[in-house]
Short mmCIF file of N, CA, C and O in Angstrom, two decimals:
data_model
loop_
_atom_site.label_atom_id
_atom_site.label_comp_id
_atom_site.label_asym_id
_atom_site.label_seq_id
_atom_site.Cartn_x
_atom_site.Cartn_y
_atom_site.Cartn_z
N GLN A 24 -85.61 5.16 -15.71
CA GLN A 24 -85.36 4.47 -14.39
C GLN A 24 -85.79 2.75 -14.80
O GLN A 24 -86.47 2.90 -15.71
N VAL A 25 -84.80 2.02 -14.24
CA VAL A 25 -84.83 0.57 -14.73
C VAL A 25 -85.10 -0.31 -13.55
O VAL A 25 -84.97 0.06 -12.12
N GLN A 26 -86.35 -0.94 -13.46
CA GLN A 26 -86.89 -1.71 -12.37
C GLN A 26 -86.49 -3.04 -12.72
O GLN A 26 -86.47 -3.55 -13.85
N LEU A 27 -86.34 -3.74 -11.91
CA LEU A 27 -85.88 -5.13 -11.93
C LEU A 27 -86.67 -6.13 -11.15
O LEU A 27 -86.93 -5.62 -10.03
N VAL A 28 -87.01 -7.56 -11.70
CA VAL A 28 -87.93 -8.15 -11.15
C VAL A 28 -87.10 -9.33 -10.80
O VAL A 28 -86.96 -10.07 -12.11
N GLU A 29 -86.96 -10.21 -10.01
CA GLU A 29 -86.28 -11.28 -9.99
C GLU A 29 -87.61 -12.41 -10.01
O GLU A 29 -88.45 -12.22 -9.18
N SER A 30 -87.01 -13.79 -9.96
CA SER A 30 -87.58 -15.06 -9.92
C SER A 30 -87.03 -16.00 -9.76
O SER A 30 -85.63 -15.92 -10.51
N GLY A 31 -87.36 -17.04 -9.50
CA GLY A 31 -86.75 -18.81 -9.42
C GLY A 31 -86.18 -19.06 -8.09
O GLY A 31 -85.89 -20.22 -7.86
N GLY A 32 -86.40 -18.23 -6.81
CA GLY A 32 -85.94 -18.72 -5.81
C GLY A 32 -86.89 -19.75 -5.07
O GLY A 32 -87.81 -19.91 -5.76
N GLY A 33 -86.16 -20.32 -4.06
CA GLY A 33 -87.05 -21.29 -3.43
C GLY A 33 -86.20 -22.17 -2.46
O GLY A 33 -85.06 -21.89 -2.13
N LEU A 34 -86.89 -23.49 -2.17
CA LEU A 34 -86.20 -23.92 -1.09
C LEU A 34 -85.69 -25.49 -1.70
O LEU A 34 -86.29 -26.06 -2.79
N VAL A 35 -84.36 -25.84 -1.60
CA VAL A 35 -83.75 -26.95 -2.26
C VAL A 35 -82.87 -27.43 -1.59
O VAL A 35 -82.21 -27.07 -0.76
N GLU A 36 -82.65 -28.70 -1.69
CA GLU A 36 -81.74 -29.98 -0.75
C GLU A 36 -80.36 -29.46 -1.25
O GLU A 36 -80.13 -29.18 -2.59
N PRO A 37 -79.34 -29.93 -0.49
CA PRO A 37 -77.84 -29.75 -0.77
C PRO A 37 -77.82 -30.45 -2.16
O PRO A 37 -78.44 -31.64 -2.31
N GLY A 38 -76.91 -30.25 -2.88
CA GLY A 38 -76.57 -30.75 -4.39
C GLY A 38 -77.45 -30.28 -5.30
O GLY A 38 -77.29 -30.96 -6.60
N GLY A 39 -78.81 -29.90 -4.94
CA GLY A 39 -79.44 -29.64 -6.03
C GLY A 39 -78.95 -28.33 -6.91
O GLY A 39 -78.44 -27.94 -6.66
N SER A 40 -80.32 -28.07 -7.68
CA SER A 40 -80.30 -27.06 -8.60
C SER A 40 -81.05 -25.88 -8.61
O SER A 40 -82.22 -26.25 -8.07
N LEU A 41 -81.13 -24.86 -8.70
CA LEU A 41 -82.01 -23.30 -8.75
C LEU A 41 -81.42 -22.42 -10.13
O LEU A 41 -80.49 -22.26 -10.30
N ARG A 42 -82.57 -22.07 -10.71
CA ARG A 42 -82.30 -20.95 -12.09
C ARG A 42 -83.02 -20.01 -11.45
O ARG A 42 -84.26 -19.93 -11.35
N LEU A 43 -82.36 -18.61 -11.26
CA LEU A 43 -83.07 -17.55 -11.18
C LEU A 43 -83.05 -16.66 -12.35
O LEU A 43 -82.19 -16.64 -13.17
N ALA A 44 -83.98 -15.83 -12.36
CA ALA A 44 -84.10 -15.11 -13.69
C ALA A 44 -84.54 -13.52 -13.25
O ALA A 44 -85.06 -13.31 -12.14
N CYS A 45 -84.51 -12.65 -13.93
CA CYS A 45 -84.29 -11.24 -13.70
C CYS A 45 -84.58 -10.62 -14.88
O CYS A 45 -83.75 -11.07 -15.85
N ALA A 46 -85.60 -9.57 -15.15
CA ALA A 46 -86.02 -8.75 -16.03
C ALA A 46 -86.04 -7.27 -15.59
O ALA A 46 -86.43 -7.13 -14.92
N ALA A 47 -85.35 -6.55 -16.81
CA ALA A 47 -85.15 -5.16 -16.79
C ALA A 47 -86.63 -4.60 -17.56
O ALA A 47 -86.66 -5.35 -18.45
N SER A 48 -87.13 -3.43 -16.84
CA SER A 48 -88.17 -3.12 -17.47
C SER A 48 -87.78 -1.36 -17.56
O SER A 48 -87.26 -1.03 -16.47
N GLY A 49 -88.76 -0.24 -18.18
CA GLY A 49 -88.48 0.77 -18.11
C GLY A 49 -88.10 1.28 -19.69
O GLY A 49 -88.49 0.24 -20.54
N SER A 50 -87.97 2.35 -19.88
CA SER A 50 -87.86 2.81 -21.10
C SER A 50 -86.71 4.19 -21.05
O SER A 50 -86.10 4.58 -20.11
N GLY A 51 -85.91 4.48 -22.41
CA GLY A 51 -84.92 5.13 -22.32
C GLY A 51 -83.65 4.81 -21.61
O GLY A 51 -83.23 5.73 -20.90
N PHE A 52 -83.33 3.73 -21.75
CA PHE A 52 -81.86 3.55 -21.22
C PHE A 52 -81.48 2.33 -21.83
O PHE A 52 -81.69 1.55 -22.68
N VAL A 53 -80.08 2.09 -21.58
CA VAL A 53 -79.36 1.34 -22.19
C VAL A 53 -78.17 0.61 -20.91
O VAL A 53 -77.80 1.24 -20.03
N ILE A 54 -78.35 -0.92 -20.81
CA ILE A 54 -77.74 -1.34 -19.84
C ILE A 54 -76.20 -1.86 -19.91
O ILE A 54 -76.08 -2.54 -21.21
N ASN A 55 -75.45 -1.47 -19.25
CA ASN A 55 -73.98 -1.95 -19.65
C ASN A 55 -73.45 -3.10 -18.89
O ASN A 55 -72.82 -4.12 -19.57
N ALA A 56 -74.13 -3.48 -17.78
CA ALA A 56 -73.65 -4.86 -17.08
C ALA A 56 -74.72 -5.29 -16.15
O ALA A 56 -75.85 -4.43 -15.78
N MET A 57 -75.02 -6.75 -16.23
CA MET A 57 -75.95 -6.83 -15.19
C MET A 57 -75.38 -8.20 -14.36
O MET A 57 -74.44 -8.83 -14.56
N GLY A 58 -75.78 -8.26 -12.89
CA GLY A 58 -75.48 -9.11 -12.09
C GLY A 58 -76.16 -9.25 -11.04
O GLY A 58 -77.24 -9.44 -11.07
N TRP A 59 -75.95 -10.70 -10.20
CA TRP A 59 -76.42 -11.00 -9.21
C TRP A 59 -75.32 -10.75 -7.60
O TRP A 59 -74.02 -11.23 -8.14
N TYR A 60 -75.89 -10.70 -6.80
CA TYR A 60 -75.27 -10.36 -5.44
C TYR A 60 -76.48 -11.30 -4.55
O TYR A 60 -77.25 -11.87 -4.84
N ARG A 61 -75.75 -11.66 -3.34
CA ARG A 61 -76.62 -12.33 -2.61
C ARG A 61 -76.09 -11.35 -1.02
O ARG A 61 -75.00 -10.87 -0.92
N GLN A 62 -77.00 -11.69 -0.15
CA GLN A 62 -76.78 -11.48 1.18
C GLN A 62 -77.41 -12.35 2.17
O GLN A 62 -78.64 -12.70 2.09
N ALA A 63 -76.70 -12.93 3.07
CA ALA A 63 -77.13 -13.93 4.11
C ALA A 63 -77.35 -13.13 5.43
O ALA A 63 -76.86 -12.13 5.68
N PRO A 64 -78.12 -13.43 6.06
CA PRO A 64 -78.32 -13.36 7.52
C PRO A 64 -76.94 -12.95 8.35
O PRO A 64 -76.36 -13.53 8.49
N GLY A 65 -77.13 -11.60 8.65
CA GLY A 65 -75.67 -11.12 9.38
C GLY A 65 -74.91 -10.84 8.55
O GLY A 65 -73.61 -10.40 9.32
N LYS A 66 -74.61 -10.85 7.58
CA LYS A 66 -73.78 -10.80 6.47
C LYS A 66 -73.52 -9.77 5.45
O LYS A 66 -75.16 -9.14 5.39
N GLN A 67 -73.00 -9.05 5.16
CA GLN A 67 -73.03 -8.23 4.02
C GLN A 67 -73.19 -8.75 2.71
O GLN A 67 -73.02 -9.58 2.50
N ARG A 68 -73.57 -7.89 1.90
CA ARG A 68 -74.31 -8.37 0.35
C ARG A 68 -72.85 -8.36 -0.35
O ARG A 68 -71.70 -7.85 -0.46
N GLU A 69 -72.49 -9.44 -0.88
CA GLU A 69 -71.63 -10.21 -1.75
C GLU A 69 -71.88 -10.15 -3.26
O GLU A 69 -73.03 -10.70 -3.36
N LEU A 70 -70.84 -10.15 -4.15
CA LEU A 70 -71.06 -10.34 -5.52
C LEU A 70 -70.99 -11.97 -5.86
O LEU A 70 -70.34 -12.41 -4.86
N VAL A 71 -72.08 -12.10 -6.32
CA VAL A 71 -72.07 -13.51 -7.04
C VAL A 71 -71.31 -13.55 -8.39
O VAL A 71 -70.43 -14.19 -8.70
N ALA A 72 -71.98 -12.83 -9.66
CA ALA A 72 -71.54 -12.98 -10.72
C ALA A 72 -71.81 -11.44 -11.49
O ALA A 72 -72.81 -10.71 -11.23
N ILE A 73 -71.09 -11.17 -12.65
CA ILE A 73 -71.62 -10.17 -13.51
C ILE A 73 -71.15 -10.52 -14.75
O ILE A 73 -70.20 -11.28 -15.07
N ILE A 74 -71.97 -10.40 -15.52
CA ILE A 74 -71.83 -10.06 -17.19
C ILE A 74 -72.04 -9.02 -17.83
O ILE A 74 -73.18 -7.99 -17.47
N SER A 75 -71.05 -8.83 -18.68
CA SER A 75 -70.89 -7.69 -19.35
C SER A 75 -70.38 -7.84 -20.97
O SER A 75 -69.12 -8.03 -20.70
N GLY A 76 -71.02 -7.47 -21.78
CA GLY A 76 -70.63 -7.58 -22.84
C GLY A 76 -69.79 -8.70 -23.43
O GLY A 76 -68.78 -9.04 -24.24
N GLY A 77 -70.79 -9.82 -22.62
CA GLY A 77 -69.91 -10.88 -22.82
C GLY A 77 -68.89 -11.66 -22.05
O GLY A 77 -68.70 -12.92 -21.54
N ARG A 78 -68.30 -11.00 -21.51
CA ARG A 78 -67.23 -11.03 -20.58
C ARG A 78 -68.14 -11.34 -19.01
O ARG A 78 -68.93 -10.30 -18.48
N THR A 79 -67.72 -12.38 -18.58
CA THR A 79 -68.37 -12.81 -17.15
C THR A 79 -67.49 -13.07 -15.94
O THR A 79 -65.95 -13.07 -15.96
N ILE A 80 -67.56 -12.39 -14.70
CA ILE A 80 -66.65 -12.58 -13.47
C ILE A 80 -67.68 -13.06 -12.72
O ILE A 80 -68.66 -12.86 -12.29
N TYR A 81 -66.96 -13.95 -11.99
CA TYR A 81 -67.59 -15.01 -10.86
C TYR A 81 -66.95 -15.00 -9.55
O TYR A 81 -65.16 -14.43 -9.70
N SER A 82 -67.41 -14.78 -8.12
CA SER A 82 -66.68 -14.93 -7.11
C SER A 82 -66.33 -16.39 -6.98
O SER A 82 -66.78 -17.11 -7.77
N ASP A 83 -65.33 -16.45 -6.09
CA ASP A 83 -64.44 -17.91 -6.12
C ASP A 83 -65.71 -19.04 -5.56
O ASP A 83 -65.45 -20.16 -6.08
N PHE A 84 -66.37 -18.49 -4.66
CA PHE A 84 -67.55 -19.49 -4.24
C PHE A 84 -68.22 -19.95 -5.54
O PHE A 84 -69.11 -20.82 -5.45
N ALA A 85 -68.76 -19.06 -6.27
CA ALA A 85 -69.43 -19.44 -7.73
C ALA A 85 -68.99 -20.16 -8.80
O ALA A 85 -69.69 -20.64 -9.57
N LYS A 86 -67.42 -20.04 -8.64
CA LYS A 86 -66.77 -20.89 -9.92
C LYS A 86 -66.94 -22.15 -9.71
O LYS A 86 -66.99 -22.89 -9.03
N GLY A 87 -67.54 -22.67 -11.13
CA GLY A 87 -67.58 -24.28 -11.15
C GLY A 87 -68.64 -24.42 -10.80
O GLY A 87 -68.99 -25.90 -11.39
N ARG A 88 -69.82 -23.84 -10.49
CA ARG A 88 -71.16 -24.37 -10.02
C ARG A 88 -72.00 -23.37 -10.51
O ARG A 88 -73.29 -23.69 -10.62
N PHE A 89 -71.94 -22.07 -10.51
CA PHE A 89 -72.75 -21.15 -10.98
C PHE A 89 -72.52 -20.52 -12.45
O PHE A 89 -71.21 -20.75 -12.82
N THR A 90 -73.72 -20.30 -13.09
CA THR A 90 -73.38 -20.01 -14.42
C THR A 90 -74.39 -18.93 -14.87
O THR A 90 -75.48 -18.73 -14.55
N ILE A 91 -73.68 -17.59 -15.30
CA ILE A 91 -74.73 -16.45 -15.43
C ILE A 91 -74.56 -16.22 -16.81
O ILE A 91 -73.87 -16.29 -17.93
N SER A 92 -76.06 -15.89 -17.74
CA SER A 92 -76.14 -15.62 -18.73
C SER A 92 -77.01 -14.65 -18.90
O SER A 92 -77.93 -14.28 -17.94
N ARG A 93 -77.09 -13.95 -20.38
CA ARG A 93 -77.91 -12.68 -20.08
C ARG A 93 -78.33 -12.79 -21.85
O ARG A 93 -77.61 -13.44 -22.90
N ASP A 94 -79.68 -11.99 -21.79
CA ASP A 94 -80.25 -11.75 -23.00
C ASP A 94 -80.35 -10.41 -23.37
O ASP A 94 -81.17 -9.85 -22.96
N SER A 95 -79.36 -9.78 -24.12
CA SER A 95 -79.28 -8.38 -24.03
C SER A 95 -80.03 -7.78 -25.18
O SER A 95 -81.15 -6.88 -24.16
N ALA A 96 -81.18 -8.61 -26.05
CA ALA A 96 -82.29 -8.03 -26.58
C ALA A 96 -83.24 -7.92 -25.80
O ALA A 96 -84.11 -7.01 -25.83
N LYS A 97 -83.51 -9.10 -24.88
CA LYS A 97 -85.01 -8.89 -23.89
C LYS A 97 -84.36 -8.02 -22.51
O LYS A 97 -85.38 -8.05 -21.29
N ASN A 98 -83.30 -7.95 -22.23
CA ASN A 98 -82.66 -7.01 -21.02
C ASN A 98 -83.06 -8.29 -19.67
O ASN A 98 -83.63 -7.71 -18.70
N THR A 99 -82.58 -9.36 -19.92
CA THR A 99 -82.84 -10.56 -18.77
C THR A 99 -81.65 -11.17 -18.54
O THR A 99 -80.72 -11.17 -19.45
N VAL A 100 -81.37 -11.37 -17.12
CA VAL A 100 -80.10 -11.91 -16.81
C VAL A 100 -80.68 -13.27 -15.77
O VAL A 100 -81.32 -13.04 -15.34
N ASP A 101 -79.78 -14.27 -16.29
CA ASP A 101 -80.24 -15.58 -15.32
C ASP A 101 -79.18 -16.16 -14.45
O ASP A 101 -77.66 -15.84 -15.15
N LEU A 102 -79.55 -16.91 -13.37
CA LEU A 102 -78.43 -17.16 -12.84
C LEU A 102 -78.32 -18.73 -12.64
O LEU A 102 -79.60 -19.11 -12.05
N GLN A 103 -77.95 -19.76 -13.07
CA GLN A 103 -77.83 -21.26 -12.81
C GLN A 103 -76.95 -21.59 -11.84
O GLN A 103 -75.77 -21.38 -12.07
N MET A 104 -77.54 -22.10 -10.87
CA MET A 104 -76.74 -22.49 -9.38
C MET A 104 -77.16 -24.06 -9.49
O MET A 104 -78.00 -24.61 -9.47
N ASN A 105 -75.76 -24.89 -9.72
CA ASN A 105 -75.60 -26.17 -9.34
C ASN A 105 -75.07 -26.53 -8.16
O ASN A 105 -74.36 -25.93 -7.28
N HIS A 106 -75.04 -27.50 -7.82
CA HIS A 106 -74.16 -28.30 -6.72
C HIS A 106 -74.62 -27.21 -5.58
O HIS A 106 -73.57 -27.22 -5.02
N LEU A 107 -75.52 -26.92 -5.24
CA LEU A 107 -76.04 -25.81 -3.95
C LEU A 107 -75.32 -26.54 -2.71
O LEU A 107 -75.90 -27.54 -2.24
N LYS A 108 -75.27 -25.70 -1.82
CA LYS A 108 -74.53 -25.77 -0.51
C LYS A 108 -75.53 -25.03 0.40
O LYS A 108 -75.95 -23.91 0.15
N PRO A 109 -75.43 -25.55 1.77
CA PRO A 109 -76.26 -24.68 2.93
C PRO A 109 -75.67 -23.16 3.04
O PRO A 109 -76.57 -22.53 3.07
N ASP A 110 -74.38 -23.24 2.39
CA ASP A 110 -73.57 -21.80 2.71
C ASP A 110 -74.31 -20.58 1.63
O ASP A 110 -73.97 -19.83 1.73
N ASP A 111 -75.17 -21.76 0.75
CA ASP A 111 -75.51 -20.73 -0.53
C ASP A 111 -76.63 -19.94 0.06
O ASP A 111 -77.47 -19.15 -0.80
N THR A 112 -77.21 -20.43 0.87
CA THR A 112 -78.52 -19.80 1.61
C THR A 112 -78.47 -18.26 1.94
O THR A 112 -77.60 -17.73 2.39
N ALA A 113 -79.40 -17.57 1.03
CA ALA A 113 -79.27 -15.98 1.26
C ALA A 113 -80.35 -15.35 0.49
O ALA A 113 -81.16 -16.28 -0.46
N VAL A 114 -80.73 -14.16 0.49
CA VAL A 114 -81.35 -13.37 -0.54
C VAL A 114 -80.61 -12.96 -1.64
O VAL A 114 -79.40 -12.39 -1.46
N TYR A 115 -80.79 -13.49 -2.97
CA TYR A 115 -80.31 -13.11 -4.29
C TYR A 115 -81.15 -11.97 -4.61
O TYR A 115 -82.33 -11.81 -5.32
N TYR A 116 -80.18 -10.73 -5.13
CA TYR A 116 -80.41 -9.57 -5.56
C TYR A 116 -79.86 -9.75 -6.90
O TYR A 116 -78.63 -10.06 -7.23
N CYS A 117 -80.92 -9.20 -8.30
CA CYS A 117 -80.37 -8.80 -9.53
C CYS A 117 -79.90 -7.07 -9.40
O CYS A 117 -80.47 -6.28 -8.63
N ASN A 118 -78.93 -6.93 -10.07
CA ASN A 118 -78.18 -5.60 -10.13
C ASN A 118 -78.02 -5.49 -11.71
O ASN A 118 -77.62 -6.30 -12.72
N ALA A 119 -78.24 -4.02 -12.16
CA ALA A 119 -78.03 -3.65 -13.23
C ALA A 119 -77.39 -1.98 -13.18
O ALA A 119 -77.65 -1.53 -12.53
N ASP A 120 -76.61 -2.28 -14.18
CA ASP A 120 -75.51 -0.87 -14.20
C ASP A 120 -76.05 -0.25 -15.46
O ASP A 120 -75.68 -0.95 -16.63
N TRP A 121 -76.71 0.83 -15.58
CA TRP A 121 -77.42 1.26 -16.91
C TRP A 121 -77.21 3.12 -17.25
O TRP A 121 -76.63 3.24 -16.13
N ALA A 122 -77.37 3.21 -18.24
CA ALA A 122 -77.11 4.77 -18.62
C ALA A 122 -77.98 5.15 -19.23
O ALA A 122 -78.86 4.34 -20.10
N TYR A 123 -78.58 6.60 -19.62
CA TYR A 123 -79.54 6.85 -20.39
C TYR A 123 -78.95 6.88 -21.87
O TYR A 123 -80.01 6.69 -23.00
N TYR A 124 -77.95 6.59 -22.30
CA TYR A 124 -77.31 6.32 -23.72
C TYR A 124 -75.96 5.85 -23.68
O TYR A 124 -75.45 5.78 -22.61
N SER A 125 -75.67 5.00 -24.80
CA SER A 125 -74.82 4.66 -25.10
C SER A 125 -73.71 5.34 -25.11
O SER A 125 -73.58 6.38 -25.70
N GLY A 126 -72.39 5.08 -24.42
CA GLY A 126 -70.99 5.64 -24.32
C GLY A 126 -71.52 6.83 -23.26
O GLY A 126 -70.39 7.53 -22.92
N SER A 127 -72.32 7.17 -22.54
CA SER A 127 -72.40 8.03 -21.36
C SER A 127 -71.50 7.37 -20.57
O SER A 127 -71.31 6.39 -20.19
N SER A 128 -71.26 8.69 -19.81
CA SER A 128 -70.22 8.22 -18.66
C SER A 128 -70.77 8.42 -17.47
O SER A 128 -70.30 8.05 -16.19
N SER A 129 -72.22 8.46 -17.37
CA SER A 129 -72.84 8.57 -15.86
C SER A 129 -73.86 7.27 -15.99
O SER A 129 -74.41 7.20 -16.81
N HIS A 130 -73.29 6.66 -15.26
CA HIS A 130 -73.90 5.46 -14.98
C HIS A 130 -75.01 5.29 -13.92
O HIS A 130 -74.45 6.34 -12.72
N PHE A 131 -75.77 4.40 -13.60
CA PHE A 131 -76.76 4.00 -12.32
C PHE A 131 -77.09 2.88 -11.95
O PHE A 131 -76.74 2.04 -12.67
N PRO A 132 -77.31 2.47 -10.61
CA PRO A 132 -77.25 1.05 -10.55
C PRO A 132 -78.90 0.93 -10.31
O PRO A 132 -79.62 1.88 -9.62
N SER A 133 -79.34 -0.12 -10.37
CA SER A 133 -80.90 -0.53 -9.87
C SER A 133 -80.58 -2.01 -9.41
O SER A 133 -79.81 -2.95 -9.64
N TRP A 134 -81.43 -2.16 -8.37
CA TRP A 134 -81.70 -3.27 -7.70
C TRP A 134 -83.27 -3.88 -7.83
O TRP A 134 -84.02 -3.30 -7.79
N GLY A 135 -83.00 -5.38 -7.79
CA GLY A 135 -84.23 -5.90 -7.50
C GLY A 135 -84.93 -5.67 -6.29
O GLY A 135 -83.99 -5.45 -5.05
N GLN A 136 -85.80 -6.86 -5.81
CA GLN A 136 -86.45 -6.60 -4.47
C GLN A 136 -85.46 -7.70 -3.67
O GLN A 136 -85.77 -8.12 -2.90
N GLY A 137 -84.94 -8.70 -4.62
CA GLY A 137 -84.57 -10.12 -3.77
C GLY A 137 -85.52 -11.27 -4.13
O GLY A 137 -86.60 -10.94 -4.12
N THR A 138 -84.99 -12.39 -3.99
CA THR A 138 -85.41 -13.64 -3.99
C THR A 138 -84.67 -14.53 -3.28
O THR A 138 -83.44 -14.67 -2.84
N GLN A 139 -85.40 -15.19 -2.19
CA GLN A 139 -84.75 -16.12 -1.26
C GLN A 139 -84.66 -17.23 -1.91
O GLN A 139 -85.22 -17.96 -2.61
N VAL A 140 -83.14 -17.86 -1.46
CA VAL A 140 -82.72 -19.18 -1.76
C VAL A 140 -82.29 -19.75 -0.58
O VAL A 140 -81.58 -19.55 0.30
N THR A 141 -82.99 -20.95 -0.09
CA THR A 141 -82.54 -21.90 1.01
C THR A 141 -82.61 -23.22 0.47
O THR A 141 -83.06 -24.29 -0.08
N VAL A 142 -81.21 -23.41 1.11
CA VAL A 142 -80.40 -24.81 0.74
C VAL A 142 -80.76 -25.61 1.94
O VAL A 142 -79.72 -25.15 2.88
N SER A 143 -81.28 -26.56 1.99
CA SER A 143 -81.32 -27.22 3.23
C SER A 143 -82.07 -28.77 3.15
O SER A 143 -82.92 -28.91 2.33
N SER A 144 -81.59 -29.68 4.08
CA SER A 144 -82.27 -30.99 3.73
C SER A 144 -83.44 -30.81 4.87
O SER A 144 -84.30 -31.94 4.96
#
């Protein structure tokens, strides 16, 4: 089992920046991909960005403003968010796609508890 813990959320003014961090812990696993999702009040959870093997995928709203990075050796993933807007207000969740061994076809998802990001003046 993989446990994820996020940090770095908070209150920021429009146009400001925040950096979210997520660390995976546990034993006997291989992480295939890590990513960030968000859920605003009254809305469904949506993808922000994913990183796997050096390849990144961003949702349209994140392109040009957010940057995802990963340290595979430490099993961490960060999300640098710049030029934040009020519409970015949401709970941000870290996600990991993992397996018990490299090359396994059985993948499992793990989620962090979420960290609140509020963009407001």
